Short mmCIF file of C-alpha atoms and ligand atoms in Angstrom, two decimals:
data_model
loop_
_atom_site.label_atom_id
_atom_site.label_comp_id
_atom_site.label_asym_id
_atom_site.label_seq_id
_atom_site.Cartn_x
_atom_site.Cartn_y
_atom_site.Cartn_z
CA ALA A 1 39.19 37.91 89.60
CA ALA A 2 37.14 37.31 86.44
CA VAL A 3 33.77 35.89 87.10
CA MET A 4 31.96 33.80 84.60
CA ALA A 5 28.68 35.69 83.90
CA GLY A 6 25.86 33.05 84.36
CA LYS A 7 23.69 32.53 81.29
CA ARG A 8 20.40 34.32 81.44
CA GLY A 9 17.02 32.53 81.02
CA ALA A 10 14.80 33.26 77.95
CA LEU A 11 11.48 35.14 78.03
CA ILE A 12 8.92 33.18 76.07
CA VAL A 13 5.40 34.32 75.63
CA LEU A 14 2.43 32.48 74.44
CA GLU A 15 -0.37 34.61 72.88
CA GLY A 16 -3.53 33.74 70.83
CA MET A 17 -7.33 33.79 70.89
CA ASP A 18 -9.41 32.26 73.65
CA ARG A 19 -9.51 28.34 73.62
CA ALA A 20 -6.32 28.14 71.35
CA GLY A 21 -4.74 26.14 74.22
CA LYS A 22 -2.30 28.77 75.63
CA THR A 23 -2.65 27.67 79.27
CA THR A 24 -2.38 23.90 78.59
CA GLN A 25 0.73 24.51 76.49
CA CYS A 26 2.31 26.86 78.87
CA LYS A 27 2.12 24.24 81.58
CA LYS A 28 3.42 21.49 79.34
CA LEU A 29 6.27 23.69 78.17
CA VAL A 30 7.43 24.41 81.77
CA GLN A 31 7.23 20.76 82.63
CA ALA A 32 9.23 19.71 79.55
CA LEU A 33 11.88 22.33 80.14
CA GLN A 34 12.23 21.38 83.78
CA GLN A 35 12.50 17.65 82.89
CA SER A 36 15.36 18.55 80.38
CA ASN A 37 17.13 20.23 83.19
CA ARG A 38 16.41 23.75 82.11
CA PRO A 39 15.17 25.86 84.95
CA ALA A 40 11.73 27.34 84.01
CA ASP A 41 8.79 29.08 85.69
CA LEU A 42 5.29 29.94 84.61
CA ILE A 43 3.91 33.49 84.78
CA THR A 44 0.38 34.35 83.91
CA PHE A 45 -1.23 37.72 83.07
CA PRO A 46 -3.40 38.93 84.42
CA ASP A 47 -1.81 37.69 87.70
CA ARG A 48 -4.99 37.79 89.81
CA THR A 49 -3.19 37.33 93.15
CA THR A 50 -1.90 40.84 93.57
CA PRO A 51 -4.02 43.79 94.85
CA ILE A 52 -4.14 45.14 91.24
CA GLY A 53 -4.81 41.67 89.83
CA GLN A 54 -7.81 41.30 92.34
CA GLN A 55 -9.24 44.48 90.94
CA ILE A 56 -8.82 43.18 87.37
CA SER A 57 -10.31 39.86 88.29
CA ALA A 58 -13.43 41.55 89.79
CA TYR A 59 -13.67 43.64 86.58
CA LEU A 60 -13.47 40.51 84.36
CA LYS A 61 -16.31 38.96 86.39
CA SER A 62 -18.35 42.14 86.18
CA ASP A 63 -18.33 42.47 89.87
CA THR A 64 -16.76 46.01 89.39
CA ASP A 65 -16.61 48.47 86.77
CA PHE A 66 -13.60 50.65 85.60
CA GLU A 67 -13.44 53.27 82.98
CA ASP A 68 -11.92 51.63 79.86
CA HIS A 69 -8.60 53.68 79.88
CA ALA A 70 -8.18 52.96 83.57
CA VAL A 71 -8.53 49.29 83.27
CA HIS A 72 -6.10 49.18 80.39
CA LEU A 73 -3.73 50.94 82.56
CA LEU A 74 -4.36 48.39 85.50
CA PHE A 75 -3.63 45.41 83.22
CA SER A 76 -0.41 47.21 82.21
CA ALA A 77 0.40 47.97 85.89
CA ASN A 78 -0.14 44.46 86.71
CA ARG A 79 2.75 43.40 84.25
CA TRP A 80 5.05 46.19 85.51
CA GLU A 81 4.73 45.11 89.14
CA MET A 82 6.09 41.75 88.09
CA VAL A 83 9.14 43.22 86.30
CA PRO A 84 11.54 43.17 89.19
CA LEU A 85 10.84 39.50 89.89
CA MET A 86 10.93 38.57 86.14
CA LYS A 87 14.36 40.35 85.68
CA ARG A 88 15.60 38.60 88.87
CA LYS A 89 14.67 35.17 87.59
CA LEU A 90 15.99 35.74 84.02
CA GLU A 91 19.29 36.87 85.44
CA GLN A 92 19.37 33.75 87.63
CA GLY A 93 19.08 31.67 84.47
CA VAL A 94 15.48 30.74 84.84
CA THR A 95 13.38 30.71 81.51
CA LEU A 96 10.09 32.27 82.01
CA VAL A 97 6.99 30.91 80.02
CA VAL A 98 4.36 33.71 80.15
CA ASP A 99 0.60 33.05 79.50
CA ARG A 100 -0.39 36.45 77.75
CA TYR A 101 1.60 39.59 77.86
CA ALA A 102 1.53 43.11 76.58
CA PHE A 103 0.09 41.85 73.08
CA SER A 104 -3.11 40.69 74.72
CA GLY A 105 -3.25 44.04 76.50
CA VAL A 106 -3.08 45.85 73.17
CA ALA A 107 -5.28 43.44 71.22
CA PHE A 108 -8.17 43.42 73.83
CA SER A 109 -8.23 47.20 74.80
CA SER A 110 -7.80 48.45 71.14
CA ALA A 111 -11.01 46.35 70.26
CA LYS A 112 -12.87 49.00 72.26
CA GLN A 113 -14.38 52.01 70.64
CA GLY A 114 -11.96 55.00 70.34
CA PHE A 115 -8.80 53.09 71.39
CA SER A 116 -5.94 53.34 69.02
CA MET A 117 -3.29 50.73 69.06
CA ASP A 118 -0.73 53.31 69.52
CA TRP A 119 -2.28 54.63 72.72
CA CYS A 120 -2.67 51.08 74.00
CA ARG A 121 0.97 50.22 73.34
CA ASN A 122 2.41 53.31 75.27
CA PRO A 123 2.20 52.09 78.75
CA GLU A 124 3.70 48.67 77.69
CA VAL A 125 6.93 50.49 76.09
CA GLY A 126 9.96 49.30 77.98
CA LEU A 127 8.75 46.13 79.45
CA PRO A 128 11.16 43.19 79.12
CA LYS A 129 11.03 42.12 75.59
CA PRO A 130 10.07 38.51 74.91
CA ASP A 131 12.91 36.54 73.02
CA LEU A 132 10.02 34.66 71.46
CA VAL A 133 6.32 35.19 71.03
CA LEU A 134 4.44 32.10 70.02
CA TYR A 135 1.08 32.86 68.52
CA LEU A 136 -1.41 29.96 68.73
CA GLN A 137 -3.45 30.31 65.71
CA LEU A 138 -6.94 28.82 65.59
CA SER A 139 -9.85 29.77 63.39
CA PRO A 140 -13.02 30.81 65.02
CA ALA A 141 -14.79 27.72 63.60
CA GLU A 142 -12.21 25.48 65.34
CA ALA A 143 -12.44 27.51 68.50
CA ALA A 144 -16.14 27.02 68.46
CA LEU A 145 -15.65 23.27 68.32
CA ARG A 146 -13.87 23.36 71.67
CA GLY A 147 -16.83 24.70 73.51
CA GLN A 148 -18.89 27.66 74.41
CA PHE A 149 -17.62 31.08 75.40
CA GLY A 150 -17.21 31.63 79.13
CA ASP A 151 -19.08 34.31 81.10
CA GLU A 152 -16.31 36.80 81.72
CA ARG A 153 -16.20 40.21 80.07
CA TYR A 154 -14.94 40.20 76.45
CA GLU A 155 -16.24 36.68 75.88
CA THR A 156 -18.62 37.33 72.94
CA SER A 157 -18.08 36.56 69.26
CA ALA A 158 -18.24 40.12 68.13
CA PHE A 159 -15.59 41.33 70.55
CA GLN A 160 -13.46 38.31 69.87
CA LYS A 161 -13.61 38.99 66.15
CA ALA A 162 -12.20 42.50 66.81
CA VAL A 163 -9.48 41.14 69.06
CA LYS A 164 -8.45 38.57 66.39
CA GLN A 165 -8.02 41.42 63.78
CA ASN A 166 -5.87 43.34 66.33
CA PHE A 167 -3.66 40.25 66.94
CA GLU A 168 -3.24 39.93 63.17
CA GLN A 169 -2.11 43.58 62.99
CA LEU A 170 0.41 43.08 65.81
CA LEU A 171 1.80 40.01 64.08
CA LYS A 172 3.15 42.27 61.26
CA ASP A 173 5.41 43.91 63.78
CA SER A 174 8.92 42.74 62.78
CA SER A 175 10.46 44.32 65.99
CA VAL A 176 8.99 41.30 67.82
CA ASN A 177 10.07 37.71 67.26
CA TRP A 178 6.58 36.33 66.42
CA GLN A 179 6.39 32.70 65.42
CA VAL A 180 2.98 31.30 64.36
CA ILE A 181 1.88 27.93 65.59
CA ASP A 182 -0.95 25.88 64.09
CA ALA A 183 -3.05 25.30 67.28
CA SER A 184 -5.44 23.04 65.38
CA GLN A 185 -3.01 20.20 65.64
CA SER A 186 -3.20 17.56 68.44
CA VAL A 187 -2.09 18.91 71.87
CA GLU A 188 1.11 16.67 71.64
CA ASP A 189 1.98 17.98 68.15
CA VAL A 190 1.52 21.54 69.36
CA HIS A 191 3.56 20.86 72.35
CA LYS A 192 6.38 19.39 70.28
CA ASP A 193 6.35 22.40 67.93
CA ILE A 194 6.55 24.77 70.87
CA THR A 195 9.25 22.82 72.71
CA ASP A 196 11.55 22.81 69.65
CA ARG A 197 11.26 26.39 69.00
CA SER A 198 11.61 27.15 72.78
CA HIS A 199 14.89 25.28 73.07
CA LYS A 200 16.20 27.31 70.21
CA ALA A 201 15.17 30.51 71.72
CA ILE A 202 16.88 29.54 74.97
CA ILE A 203 20.16 28.89 73.34
CA ARG A 204 19.87 32.14 71.32
CA ALA A 205 18.93 34.15 74.37
CA GLN A 206 22.16 33.00 76.32
CA SER A 207 24.37 35.26 74.22
CA LEU A 208 21.96 38.19 73.79
CA PRO A 209 21.08 41.06 76.31
CA LEU A 210 17.39 41.13 77.37
CA GLY A 211 15.68 43.87 75.30
CA GLU A 212 13.03 46.43 75.97
CA LEU A 213 9.74 46.12 74.17
CA TRP A 214 8.67 48.70 71.65
CA LYS A 215 11.52 50.98 72.62
N1 LIG B 301 -6.81 40.65 78.92
C1 LIG B 301 -5.66 39.98 79.40
C2 LIG B 301 -6.91 42.07 78.75
O1 LIG B 301 -7.90 42.50 78.46
N2 LIG B 301 -5.66 42.75 78.89
C3 LIG B 301 -4.60 42.20 79.17
O2 LIG B 301 -3.45 42.87 79.27
C4 LIG B 301 -4.44 40.74 79.52
C5 LIG B 301 -3.25 40.10 79.91
O3 LIG B 301 -8.26 39.34 80.14
N3 LIG B 301 -10.25 37.71 78.08
C6 LIG B 301 -8.09 39.76 78.95
C7 LIG B 301 -7.94 38.63 78.05
C8 LIG B 301 -8.90 37.62 78.73
C9 LIG B 301 -8.94 38.06 80.14
O4 LIG B 301 -7.34 36.29 80.70
C10 LIG B 301 -8.53 37.16 81.11
P1 LIG B 301 -7.47 34.71 80.90
O5 LIG B 301 -6.19 34.23 80.27
O6 LIG B 301 -8.78 34.24 80.26
O7 LIG B 301 -7.46 34.57 82.42
#
């Protein structure tokens, strides 16, 4: 007997510089989708709850050190270990809202001396490809108005400047469905913008297979 294939969920990623509002907006988006009867779950990278994630968390807090290549691969492994769960959810029709993904992985590691974007991208090749990547754009001046840097690794203005340039490079990649959001708007206006675009992406994804990133 023919069985109607269920409609898959969409993979929606939020990226952007620190303090652009990614985490706030991810939570609001998941809530809004659920309230409009679209199953949705939040995923955060790094996921600090797994054994790999705990190592990453200790590294970010400077409680441990890792060689730079090794920690890049840990961030990547932390995504790969979630892939079976992500695919299962998407197949069940659940839309995943993801706070940072491979793009943060590349933008941050390639801000280090001697790291090419190409090398950084390699371990990410073949991850589930986002149907939509929202880049929350905020100028460093506007970010500064939102408060001081935290005290985790990478939270210095020089490093962040390099990360920003890398994100701008990644935005030119037309194999990825990037959409730029003006994150200087009010929380509610950013939310409305993101929700509209997400609804469209969810409809589109229903008739498209899930892709493989950078493959
Ligand atoms: N980060 C995040 C990376 O360096 N590589 C990655 O792959 C990911 C996902 O970790 N400064 C960095 C960016 C952040 C830090 O993220 C932790 P958050 O969203 O501040 O917890």
